[in-house]
Structures are given as structure tokens and as C-alpha cells.
């Protein structure tokens, strides 16, 4: 993904262009391609059905603006949440999840089955349940129980009987990894519960709304490389580059004389259009994407703009090549291009959205935000 092109495209957003239907359609197609999304999903679920656990994952990973928090990224770069497919089976003991949206190059790191057990109705709750999850190796046939002899144990957990409801989390990584390699052999999971010192019938799995059984898969693209240009969000200035001078003083042994020199240069450049980072916020509602993109509500598309001074100092974080090129431009030959104001470091953005099949994706996109600007 060329994230720099993505930022440049967002810079082109203006109220005028957004009123042009053809341009919106073309822009939507380009952005979907950059986000590696096949097509705009037809949303079959509402925001109210997004599980609290999934929303909490997003809040831990990203700020409300979508910027990924430094040190708070999700366990892996992509988290997918699947809901059970009731068209295959309405039996609460058999849970089928359509995993067709998993990509062939997606590395499965962990998979969790999350079930919400309703509160106990018993007076005496001194006991527990043994919950076992099996992988089905055959398609169940009504009236024939031979398929139960071909079950593969995936996970077992002892759950205490309580007067309050709560989530039961089971590790089903082995099953999902198997289905990833053999998609045609995905017949679902079978849940078996045995009460120990307590009636088995008291174990009741909730369905519907935010308490629907879900399958959460943590993964990453096998071919994706970590973006080395990522910066902690705390180091990204809130305004333009001119308001980020502390970034150059922190941890680099800058003395007060250096700081005053920077401030003096800022005073002299008042009125000049110097290289700086500028704000630009794009609402997903303007693209008619607010129904299928769950969070954030919009994207802070910062961009770099301005001229670089004839003699570029360290304040603009230039490369040696940029310094030489700019000097040659101003003092020798105007046909030599001047140094450009460009992003010198980038930050990642987290996006949570509905997939075509109704599942939920929480994905981190590296290099999406211009965190600092300089001359190169």
C-alpha cells in the first residue's frame, strides 16, 4: 500500500469536489483499493451490535481520532470478529463461523471463542461446569449421530457457577489454523458441557445483541513488513511543525541558546509560508462510509506544505542531499529543483469496520499519518 499517495488523495478533499458524484465514486474506489478492501460492504448489522470487547480493543489500541497509541497496539495488526452463522445451524451446541474473508497470506496467531454464560438460577451455586470445545470433522446429519465419533478436542475449561453472567473464553487457535489451511473442512465447533456438583442444564449460552457468541481471530499478513518510520503518538505535535520545537530539544542535549535561535527564526518567518504540517479532517460521512466504518468517525489527514529556506538548518530535519540541492538551486541554477516540504516521519492509523460477510475487522495501517514535516 502506498500510504503517501493515500495522504495526498485526502489533501484533495474539498467541499466542492465532494459534491461531484462521479469524483466521489472514483475517489471511493481508489481509497478502498489502498485500504485493501474489495468493495464497500452492505451493512447487515448496526453499531449497537458491536460487542463491547471489540470496542474496548479499539479504545486500547487507538485514540478517538484513529491514531494508534504508542505501546498500546493490538496483539497483532489485524483482529477479525466473526458471528455465528445461524443459517447453517441454530443449535447452540454447534457453532459455525464463515471464515471466507480470511486472506490466504494471513498469519493466524491466536483465535478465541467467546461465549456469554447467563447468570445461574440456582440457590446453591457451589459447583462448576466442564466446558469442552470440539472441531467437527464431518457435517452433522439429522438422525445420524456417527459424526460425533469423529470429533477433535480443541479446548477444555472449568467454569465456576455464579449468580452473575460472564464471558467464557476458550482458545480455539488449532481449529482456526486447520480451517485456514483446509477451508472446505470447516464444519464448525461443537460445545459440550458437563455439570460437576451442579445440574448441566444451568449452563445457558446467551444469544443475540452484544452477547452473541463470537470468534475473535488475531492475525497479521505474512508478507507485511513493519514500518520503521512509526513514531510514538505522544511525539506528534498537535498543530503544525512550527509548534513542535520541543521534539528537537527532547533527549538531544539542546541548550537554551539553541532553543532561542529556533524561536528567533520563527519570529523572522512570520508571514512566510514555511514548511510546516497542516491540519485537514475528513469525515467518513462525507464519503457515505459512516454506516460501515465503525471507528473512527473521520480521519485527521495532516499534510506538509510550504517552502524550505535557502540555508536549511536542522530545525527542518533535512538530509545532506537536500541541503546541497537547495544551495545549488538558489545560488547556481534555478533549473535544479529546490528541496521539497515532505513528511519526514509517519504514524499508523487504526480502522474498525464491517466486512462484506458481516464480520468486524480492526486493522492497523502503518505510515498513514504525516507526524512531522521537513525538507528533503
CSV table of C-alpha atoms in Angstrom, one decimal:
chain,number,residue,atom,x,y,z
A,1,UNK,CA,0.0,0.0,0.0
A,2,UNK,CA,1.3,3.4,-0.9
A,3,UNK,CA,0.2,5.3,2.2
A,4,UNK,CA,1.8,8.6,1.0
A,5,UNK,CA,-0.5,8.5,-2.1
A,6,UNK,CA,-3.4,8.0,0.4
A,7,UNK,CA,-2.5,11.1,2.2
A,8,UNK,CA,-2.1,13.1,-1.0
A,9,UNK,CA,-5.5,11.9,-2.1
A,10,UNK,CA,-7.1,13.1,1.1
A,11,UNK,CA,-5.5,16.5,0.6
A,12,UNK,CA,-7.6,16.9,-2.5
A,13,UNK,CA,-10.9,16.7,-0.4
A,14,UNK,CA,-12.7,20.0,-0.7
A,15,UNK,CA,-16.4,20.8,-0.2
A,16,UNK,CA,-16.7,21.4,-3.9
A,17,UNK,CA,-15.2,18.1,-5.1
A,18,UNK,CA,-17.2,16.2,-2.6
A,19,UNK,CA,-20.4,17.5,-4.3
A,20,UNK,CA,-19.4,15.9,-7.5
A,21,UNK,CA,-20.9,12.4,-7.6
A,22,UNK,CA,-18.5,11.0,-10.2
A,23,UNK,CA,-15.4,12.2,-8.3
A,24,UNK,CA,-16.7,10.7,-5.1
A,25,UNK,CA,-17.2,7.4,-6.7
A,26,UNK,CA,-13.8,7.4,-8.2
A,27,UNK,CA,-12.2,8.5,-5.0
A,28,UNK,CA,-14.1,5.9,-3.0
A,29,UNK,CA,-12.7,3.2,-5.4
A,30,UNK,CA,-9.1,4.4,-5.0
A,31,UNK,CA,-9.3,4.6,-1.3
A,32,UNK,CA,-10.9,1.2,-0.9
A,33,UNK,CA,-8.0,-0.2,-3.0
A,34,UNK,CA,-5.5,1.5,-0.8
A,35,UNK,CA,-7.2,0.1,2.3
A,36,UNK,CA,-7.1,-3.4,0.7
A,37,UNK,CA,-10.9,-3.6,0.9
A,38,UNK,CA,-12.6,-5.3,-2.1
A,39,UNK,CA,-15.8,-3.3,-2.1
A,40,UNK,CA,-18.0,-1.2,0.0
A,41,UNK,CA,-19.8,-3.5,2.4
A,42,UNK,CA,-23.6,-3.7,2.6
A,43,UNK,CA,-24.1,-3.4,6.3
A,44,UNK,CA,-26.4,-6.0,7.8
A,45,UNK,CA,-25.6,-5.1,11.4
A,46,UNK,CA,-25.7,-1.9,13.4
A,47,UNK,CA,-23.2,-0.2,15.7
A,48,UNK,CA,-25.4,-1.3,18.6
A,49,UNK,CA,-24.5,-4.9,17.8
A,50,UNK,CA,-20.7,-4.4,18.1
A,51,UNK,CA,-19.5,-6.4,21.1
A,52,UNK,CA,-18.2,-4.4,24.0
A,53,UNK,CA,-15.0,-6.5,23.9
A,54,UNK,CA,-14.3,-5.4,20.4
A,55,UNK,CA,-15.0,-1.7,21.1
A,56,UNK,CA,-12.6,-2.0,24.1
A,57,UNK,CA,-9.9,-3.4,21.9
A,58,UNK,CA,-10.2,-0.4,19.6
A,59,UNK,CA,-10.1,2.0,22.6
A,60,UNK,CA,-6.9,0.3,23.9
A,61,UNK,CA,-5.3,0.4,20.5
A,62,UNK,CA,-6.2,3.9,19.2
A,63,UNK,CA,-7.2,7.4,20.1
A,64,UNK,CA,-10.7,8.6,19.1
A,65,UNK,CA,-9.1,10.2,16.1
A,66,UNK,CA,-7.8,6.8,14.9
A,67,UNK,CA,-4.1,7.4,15.7
A,68,UNK,CA,-2.6,4.2,17.0
A,69,UNK,CA,-1.4,4.6,20.6
A,70,UNK,CA,2.3,4.0,21.1
A,71,UNK,CA,2.8,0.9,23.2
A,72,UNK,CA,-0.9,0.1,23.0
A,73,UNK,CA,-1.2,-1.7,19.7
A,74,UNK,CA,-3.4,-4.7,19.5
A,75,UNK,CA,-1.8,-8.2,19.9
A,76,UNK,CA,-1.5,-8.4,16.2
A,77,UNK,CA,-2.0,-6.0,13.2
A,78,UNK,CA,-5.4,-7.3,12.2
A,79,UNK,CA,-8.2,-8.5,14.5
A,80,UNK,CA,-11.3,-10.1,13.0
A,81,UNK,CA,-14.5,-10.8,14.8
A,82,UNK,CA,-16.9,-13.4,13.4
A,83,UNK,CA,-20.5,-14.0,14.4
A,84,UNK,CA,-22.1,-17.5,14.2
A,85,UNK,CA,-24.0,-18.3,11.0
A,86,UNK,CA,-27.5,-19.3,12.1
A,87,UNK,CA,-28.4,-20.2,8.6
A,88,UNK,CA,-26.2,-23.2,8.9
A,89,UNK,CA,-27.3,-24.2,12.4
A,90,UNK,CA,-29.4,-22.6,15.1
A,91,UNK,CA,-28.3,-25.2,17.6
A,92,UNK,CA,-26.4,-23.5,20.4
A,93,UNK,CA,-24.2,-26.6,20.8
A,94,UNK,CA,-23.0,-26.3,17.2
A,95,UNK,CA,-21.4,-23.0,16.3
A,96,UNK,CA,-20.5,-22.4,12.7
A,97,UNK,CA,-18.5,-19.3,11.6
A,98,UNK,CA,-18.0,-18.4,7.9
A,99,UNK,CA,-14.3,-17.6,7.6
A,100,UNK,CA,-14.2,-17.0,3.9
A,101,UNK,CA,-13.0,-13.4,4.4
A,102,UNK,CA,-9.7,-14.7,5.8
A,103,UNK,CA,-6.9,-13.9,3.4
A,104,UNK,CA,-4.6,-16.7,2.2
A,105,UNK,CA,-1.5,-14.8,3.4
A,106,UNK,CA,-2.9,-14.0,6.8
A,107,UNK,CA,-0.9,-15.5,9.7
A,108,UNK,CA,-3.2,-16.8,12.4
A,109,UNK,CA,-1.6,-16.0,15.8
A,110,UNK,CA,-4.5,-16.6,18.1
A,111,UNK,CA,-8.2,-17.4,18.0
A,112,UNK,CA,-10.7,-17.1,20.8
A,113,UNK,CA,-14.2,-18.4,21.1
A,114,UNK,CA,-16.2,-16.1,23.4
A,115,UNK,CA,-19.5,-17.3,24.9
A,116,UNK,CA,-21.6,-15.4,27.4
A,117,UNK,CA,-23.0,-17.6,30.1
A,118,UNK,CA,-26.2,-16.3,31.7
A,119,UNK,CA,-26.4,-16.0,35.4
A,120,UNK,CA,-27.3,-19.1,37.4
A,121,UNK,CA,-30.9,-19.6,38.6
A,122,UNK,CA,-29.9,-22.0,41.3
A,123,UNK,CA,-30.0,-21.3,45.0
A,124,UNK,CA,-26.8,-23.3,45.6
A,125,UNK,CA,-24.0,-22.3,43.2
A,126,UNK,CA,-21.3,-24.4,44.8
A,127,UNK,CA,-20.1,-26.3,41.8
A,128,UNK,CA,-18.6,-25.8,38.3
A,129,UNK,CA,-19.0,-26.8,34.7
A,130,UNK,CA,-16.6,-28.6,32.4
A,131,UNK,CA,-16.8,-26.9,29.0
A,132,UNK,CA,-15.2,-28.7,26.1
A,133,UNK,CA,-14.9,-27.4,22.5
A,134,UNK,CA,-14.5,-29.9,19.7
A,135,UNK,CA,-13.8,-29.4,16.0
A,136,UNK,CA,-16.3,-31.2,13.7
A,137,UNK,CA,-14.6,-33.4,11.1
A,138,UNK,CA,-17.9,-34.3,9.4
A,139,UNK,CA,-21.0,-32.5,8.5
A,140,UNK,CA,-23.7,-33.4,11.1
A,141,UNK,CA,-26.7,-35.3,9.6
A,142,UNK,CA,-30.0,-35.2,11.3
A,143,UNK,CA,-31.0,-38.6,12.7
A,144,UNK,CA,-27.4,-39.9,12.4
A,145,UNK,CA,-25.0,-39.5,15.3
A,146,UNK,CA,-22.0,-41.3,13.8
A,147,UNK,CA,-20.4,-37.9,13.2
A,148,UNK,CA,-19.9,-37.4,17.0
A,149,UNK,CA,-17.3,-40.2,16.9
A,150,UNK,CA,-15.1,-38.1,14.7
A,151,UNK,CA,-14.7,-35.0,17.0
A,152,UNK,CA,-11.3,-33.4,17.6
A,153,UNK,CA,-10.8,-31.8,21.1
A,154,UNK,CA,-9.8,-28.2,20.8
A,155,UNK,CA,-10.1,-26.8,24.3
A,156,UNK,CA,-11.4,-27.6,27.8
A,157,UNK,CA,-12.2,-25.1,30.6
A,158,UNK,CA,-13.7,-25.4,34.0
A,159,UNK,CA,-16.2,-22.6,34.7
A,160,UNK,CA,-17.5,-21.7,38.1
A,161,UNK,CA,-21.2,-21.4,38.7
A,162,UNK,CA,-22.0,-17.8,39.5
A,163,UNK,CA,-25.1,-15.7,40.2
A,164,UNK,CA,-23.9,-13.2,37.6
A,165,UNK,CA,-23.4,-13.7,33.9
A,166,UNK,CA,-20.0,-13.5,32.4
A,167,UNK,CA,-17.9,-14.3,29.3
A,168,UNK,CA,-16.2,-17.7,28.9
A,169,UNK,CA,-13.1,-17.5,26.7
A,170,UNK,CA,-11.7,-20.6,25.0
A,171,UNK,CA,-8.6,-20.9,22.9
A,172,UNK,CA,-9.5,-22.4,19.5
A,173,UNK,CA,-6.4,-21.5,17.6
A,174,UNK,CA,-5.8,-25.0,16.5
A,175,UNK,CA,-9.2,-25.3,14.8
A,176,UNK,CA,-9.0,-21.9,13.0
A,177,UNK,CA,-5.4,-22.7,11.8
A,178,UNK,CA,-6.7,-26.0,10.5
A,179,UNK,CA,-9.6,-24.3,8.6
A,180,UNK,CA,-7.2,-21.7,7.3
A,181,UNK,CA,-5.3,-24.5,5.5
A,182,UNK,CA,-8.4,-26.6,4.7
A,183,UNK,CA,-11.3,-24.2,4.2
A,184,UNK,CA,-13.6,-26.9,2.8
A,185,UNK,CA,-13.4,-28.8,6.0
A,186,UNK,CA,-14.9,-26.1,8.2
A,187,UNK,CA,-17.9,-27.8,9.7
A,188,UNK,CA,-18.0,-25.7,12.8
A,189,UNK,CA,-17.4,-26.3,16.5
A,190,UNK,CA,-19.3,-28.5,18.9
A,191,UNK,CA,-19.8,-27.3,22.6
A,192,UNK,CA,-20.1,-30.0,25.3
A,193,UNK,CA,-21.0,-29.0,28.9
A,194,UNK,CA,-20.9,-31.3,32.0
A,195,UNK,CA,-22.0,-30.1,35.4
A,196,UNK,CA,-19.9,-31.2,38.3
A,197,UNK,CA,-21.7,-30.9,41.6
A,198,UNK,CA,-24.4,-28.9,39.7
A,199,UNK,CA,-27.0,-29.6,37.0
A,200,UNK,CA,-25.7,-29.3,33.5
A,201,UNK,CA,-28.9,-27.6,32.4
A,202,UNK,CA,-28.0,-24.5,34.4
A,203,UNK,CA,-25.3,-23.6,31.8
A,204,UNK,CA,-27.2,-21.4,29.4
A,205,UNK,CA,-25.4,-19.6,26.5
A,206,UNK,CA,-26.8,-16.2,25.6
A,207,UNK,CA,-27.5,-15.2,22.0
A,208,UNK,CA,-28.4,-12.0,20.3
A,209,UNK,CA,-27.2,-8.4,20.5
A,210,UNK,CA,-23.8,-7.8,22.2
A,211,UNK,CA,-24.0,-11.2,23.9
A,212,UNK,CA,-23.9,-13.2,20.7
A,213,UNK,CA,-21.2,-15.9,20.6
A,214,UNK,CA,-18.2,-14.6,18.7
A,215,UNK,CA,-15.0,-15.9,17.3
A,216,UNK,CA,-12.1,-13.4,17.5
A,217,UNK,CA,-9.0,-14.0,15.4
A,218,UNK,CA,-5.7,-12.2,15.9
A,219,UNK,CA,-3.5,-12.2,12.8
A,220,UNK,CA,-1.1,-10.4,10.6
A,221,UNK,CA,-0.1,-10.6,6.9
A,222,UNK,CA,2.8,-12.9,6.4
A,223,UNK,CA,4.4,-10.6,3.8
A,224,UNK,CA,3.9,-7.4,5.6
A,225,UNK,CA,7.0,-5.6,6.9
A,226,UNK,CA,6.9,-3.3,10.0
A,227,UNK,CA,7.1,0.3,9.0
A,228,UNK,CA,10.3,1.7,10.5
A,229,UNK,CA,9.1,5.2,10.3
A,230,UNK,CA,6.4,4.9,13.0
A,231,UNK,CA,6.6,7.4,15.8
A,232,UNK,CA,5.0,7.4,19.3
A,233,UNK,CA,1.7,9.3,19.1
A,234,UNK,CA,2.9,11.4,22.1
A,235,UNK,CA,5.6,12.9,20.0
A,236,UNK,CA,3.3,14.1,17.3
A,237,UNK,CA,2.6,17.9,17.6
A,238,UNK,CA,-1.0,19.0,17.8
A,239,UNK,CA,-0.5,21.9,15.4
A,240,UNK,CA,1.9,22.5,12.6
A,241,UNK,CA,5.6,21.6,12.6
A,242,UNK,CA,6.3,25.1,14.0
A,243,UNK,CA,4.6,24.1,17.2
A,244,UNK,CA,6.7,21.0,17.6
A,245,UNK,CA,10.1,22.6,18.5
A,246,UNK,CA,10.1,20.6,21.8
A,247,UNK,CA,10.6,17.5,19.6
A,248,UNK,CA,14.0,18.7,18.6
A,249,UNK,CA,15.1,19.6,22.1
A,250,UNK,CA,13.9,16.5,23.9
A,251,UNK,CA,16.7,13.9,24.5
A,252,UNK,CA,19.2,15.6,22.2
A,253,UNK,CA,21.1,17.8,24.6
A,254,UNK,CA,19.8,21.1,23.2
A,255,UNK,CA,20.7,24.1,25.3
A,256,UNK,CA,18.7,27.3,25.9
A,257,UNK,CA,20.7,29.1,23.2
A,258,UNK,CA,19.7,26.6,20.6
A,259,UNK,CA,16.1,27.0,21.6
A,260,UNK,CA,16.1,30.8,21.4
A,261,UNK,CA,17.7,30.5,18.0
A,262,UNK,CA,14.8,28.5,16.8
A,263,UNK,CA,12.3,30.9,18.3
A,264,UNK,CA,14.1,33.8,16.6
A,265,UNK,CA,13.8,32.1,13.3
A,266,UNK,CA,10.1,31.6,13.9
A,267,UNK,CA,9.7,35.3,14.6
A,268,UNK,CA,11.6,36.3,11.4
A,269,UNK,CA,9.4,33.9,9.3
A,270,UNK,CA,6.1,35.4,10.4
A,271,UNK,CA,4.1,35.9,7.3
A,272,UNK,CA,6.2,33.5,5.3
A,273,UNK,CA,4.7,30.2,4.1
A,274,UNK,CA,7.5,28.0,5.6
A,275,UNK,CA,7.5,24.2,5.5
A,276,UNK,CA,5.0,23.0,8.1
A,277,UNK,CA,2.4,20.4,8.9
A,278,UNK,CA,-1.2,21.5,8.4
A,279,UNK,CA,-4.5,20.1,9.7
A,280,UNK,CA,-7.1,18.5,7.4
A,281,UNK,CA,-10.0,16.4,8.8
A,282,UNK,CA,-12.1,14.2,6.5
A,283,UNK,CA,-15.5,12.9,7.7
A,284,UNK,CA,-16.4,9.4,6.6
A,285,UNK,CA,-19.9,10.7,6.5
A,286,UNK,CA,-19.0,12.9,3.5
A,287,UNK,CA,-18.0,9.7,1.7
A,288,UNK,CA,-21.1,7.9,2.7
A,289,UNK,CA,-18.9,5.5,4.7
A,290,UNK,CA,-20.2,6.2,8.2
A,291,UNK,CA,-22.5,3.2,8.1
A,292,UNK,CA,-19.8,0.5,7.6
A,293,UNK,CA,-16.8,2.2,9.2
A,294,UNK,CA,-17.4,1.8,13.0
A,295,UNK,CA,-14.5,3.9,14.2
A,296,UNK,CA,-13.1,6.5,14.0
A,297,UNK,CA,-15.7,8.9,12.8
A,298,UNK,CA,-13.2,10.6,10.5
A,299,UNK,CA,-9.6,10.8,9.6
A,300,UNK,CA,-7.1,13.6,10.5
A,301,UNK,CA,-5.3,13.9,7.2
A,302,UNK,CA,-2.4,16.0,8.1
A,303,UNK,CA,-0.3,17.2,5.1
A,304,UNK,CA,3.0,19.0,4.6
A,305,UNK,CA,3.2,22.3,2.7
A,306,UNK,CA,5.5,25.3,2.4
A,307,UNK,CA,8.9,26.4,1.2
A,308,UNK,CA,12.3,25.4,2.5
A,309,UNK,CA,14.7,28.3,3.4
A,310,UNK,CA,17.8,28.9,1.2
A,311,UNK,CA,20.0,27.6,4.0
A,312,UNK,CA,18.2,24.7,5.6
A,313,UNK,CA,19.1,24.2,9.3
A,314,UNK,CA,18.5,21.2,11.5
A,315,UNK,CA,15.1,22.5,12.5
A,316,UNK,CA,13.7,21.2,9.2
A,317,UNK,CA,15.4,17.8,9.7
A,318,UNK,CA,17.0,17.9,6.2
A,319,UNK,CA,19.1,15.2,4.6
A,320,UNK,CA,22.6,16.3,3.4
A,321,UNK,CA,21.4,15.9,-0.2
A,322,UNK,CA,18.5,18.3,0.4
A,323,UNK,CA,20.9,20.9,1.9
A,324,UNK,CA,23.2,20.7,-1.1
A,325,UNK,CA,20.4,20.6,-3.7
A,326,UNK,CA,18.8,23.7,-2.2
A,327,UNK,CA,22.0,25.7,-2.1
A,328,UNK,CA,22.6,24.8,-5.8
A,329,UNK,CA,19.0,25.8,-6.6
A,330,UNK,CA,19.3,29.3,-5.0
A,331,UNK,CA,23.0,30.1,-5.8
A,332,UNK,CA,23.8,28.3,-9.0
A,333,UNK,CA,21.0,27.1,-11.3
A,334,UNK,CA,17.2,27.6,-10.9
A,335,UNK,CA,16.7,24.7,-13.2
A,336,UNK,CA,17.8,22.5,-10.3
A,337,UNK,CA,14.7,21.7,-8.2
A,338,UNK,CA,14.5,23.2,-4.7
A,339,UNK,CA,14.2,20.9,-1.7
A,340,UNK,CA,10.6,19.9,-1.0
A,341,UNK,CA,8.5,20.0,2.1
A,342,UNK,CA,7.5,16.4,2.8
A,343,UNK,CA,6.6,14.0,5.7
A,344,UNK,CA,9.8,13.0,7.5
A,345,UNK,CA,8.1,10.5,9.8
A,346,UNK,CA,4.7,8.7,9.7
A,347,UNK,CA,2.4,7.3,12.2
A,348,UNK,CA,-0.1,4.4,11.9
A,349,UNK,CA,-3.9,4.6,12.0
A,350,UNK,CA,-6.4,2.0,13.3
A,351,UNK,CA,-9.6,1.4,11.5
A,352,UNK,CA,-12.6,-0.7,12.6
A,353,UNK,CA,-15.2,-1.6,10.0
A,354,UNK,CA,-17.8,-4.2,8.9
A,355,UNK,CA,-16.6,-6.7,6.3
A,356,UNK,CA,-18.7,-7.9,3.4
A,357,UNK,CA,-19.8,-11.0,5.3
A,358,UNK,CA,-20.9,-9.0,8.3
A,359,UNK,CA,-17.8,-9.7,10.4
A,360,UNK,CA,-15.9,-6.9,12.1
A,361,UNK,CA,-12.3,-6.0,11.2
A,362,UNK,CA,-9.9,-4.0,13.4
A,363,UNK,CA,-6.8,-3.2,11.4
A,364,UNK,CA,-3.7,-1.1,11.9
A,365,UNK,CA,-2.5,0.7,8.8
A,366,UNK,CA,1.2,1.8,9.1
A,367,UNK,CA,2.5,5.0,7.6
A,368,UNK,CA,-0.9,6.7,7.2
A,369,UNK,CA,-0.4,10.0,9.1
A,370,UNK,CA,2.2,12.6,8.5
A,371,UNK,CA,3.5,13.1,12.0
A,372,UNK,CA,6.3,15.6,11.2
A,373,UNK,CA,7.3,17.6,8.2
A,374,UNK,CA,10.8,18.6,6.9
A,375,UNK,CA,12.8,19.4,3.9
A,376,UNK,CA,14.1,16.6,1.6
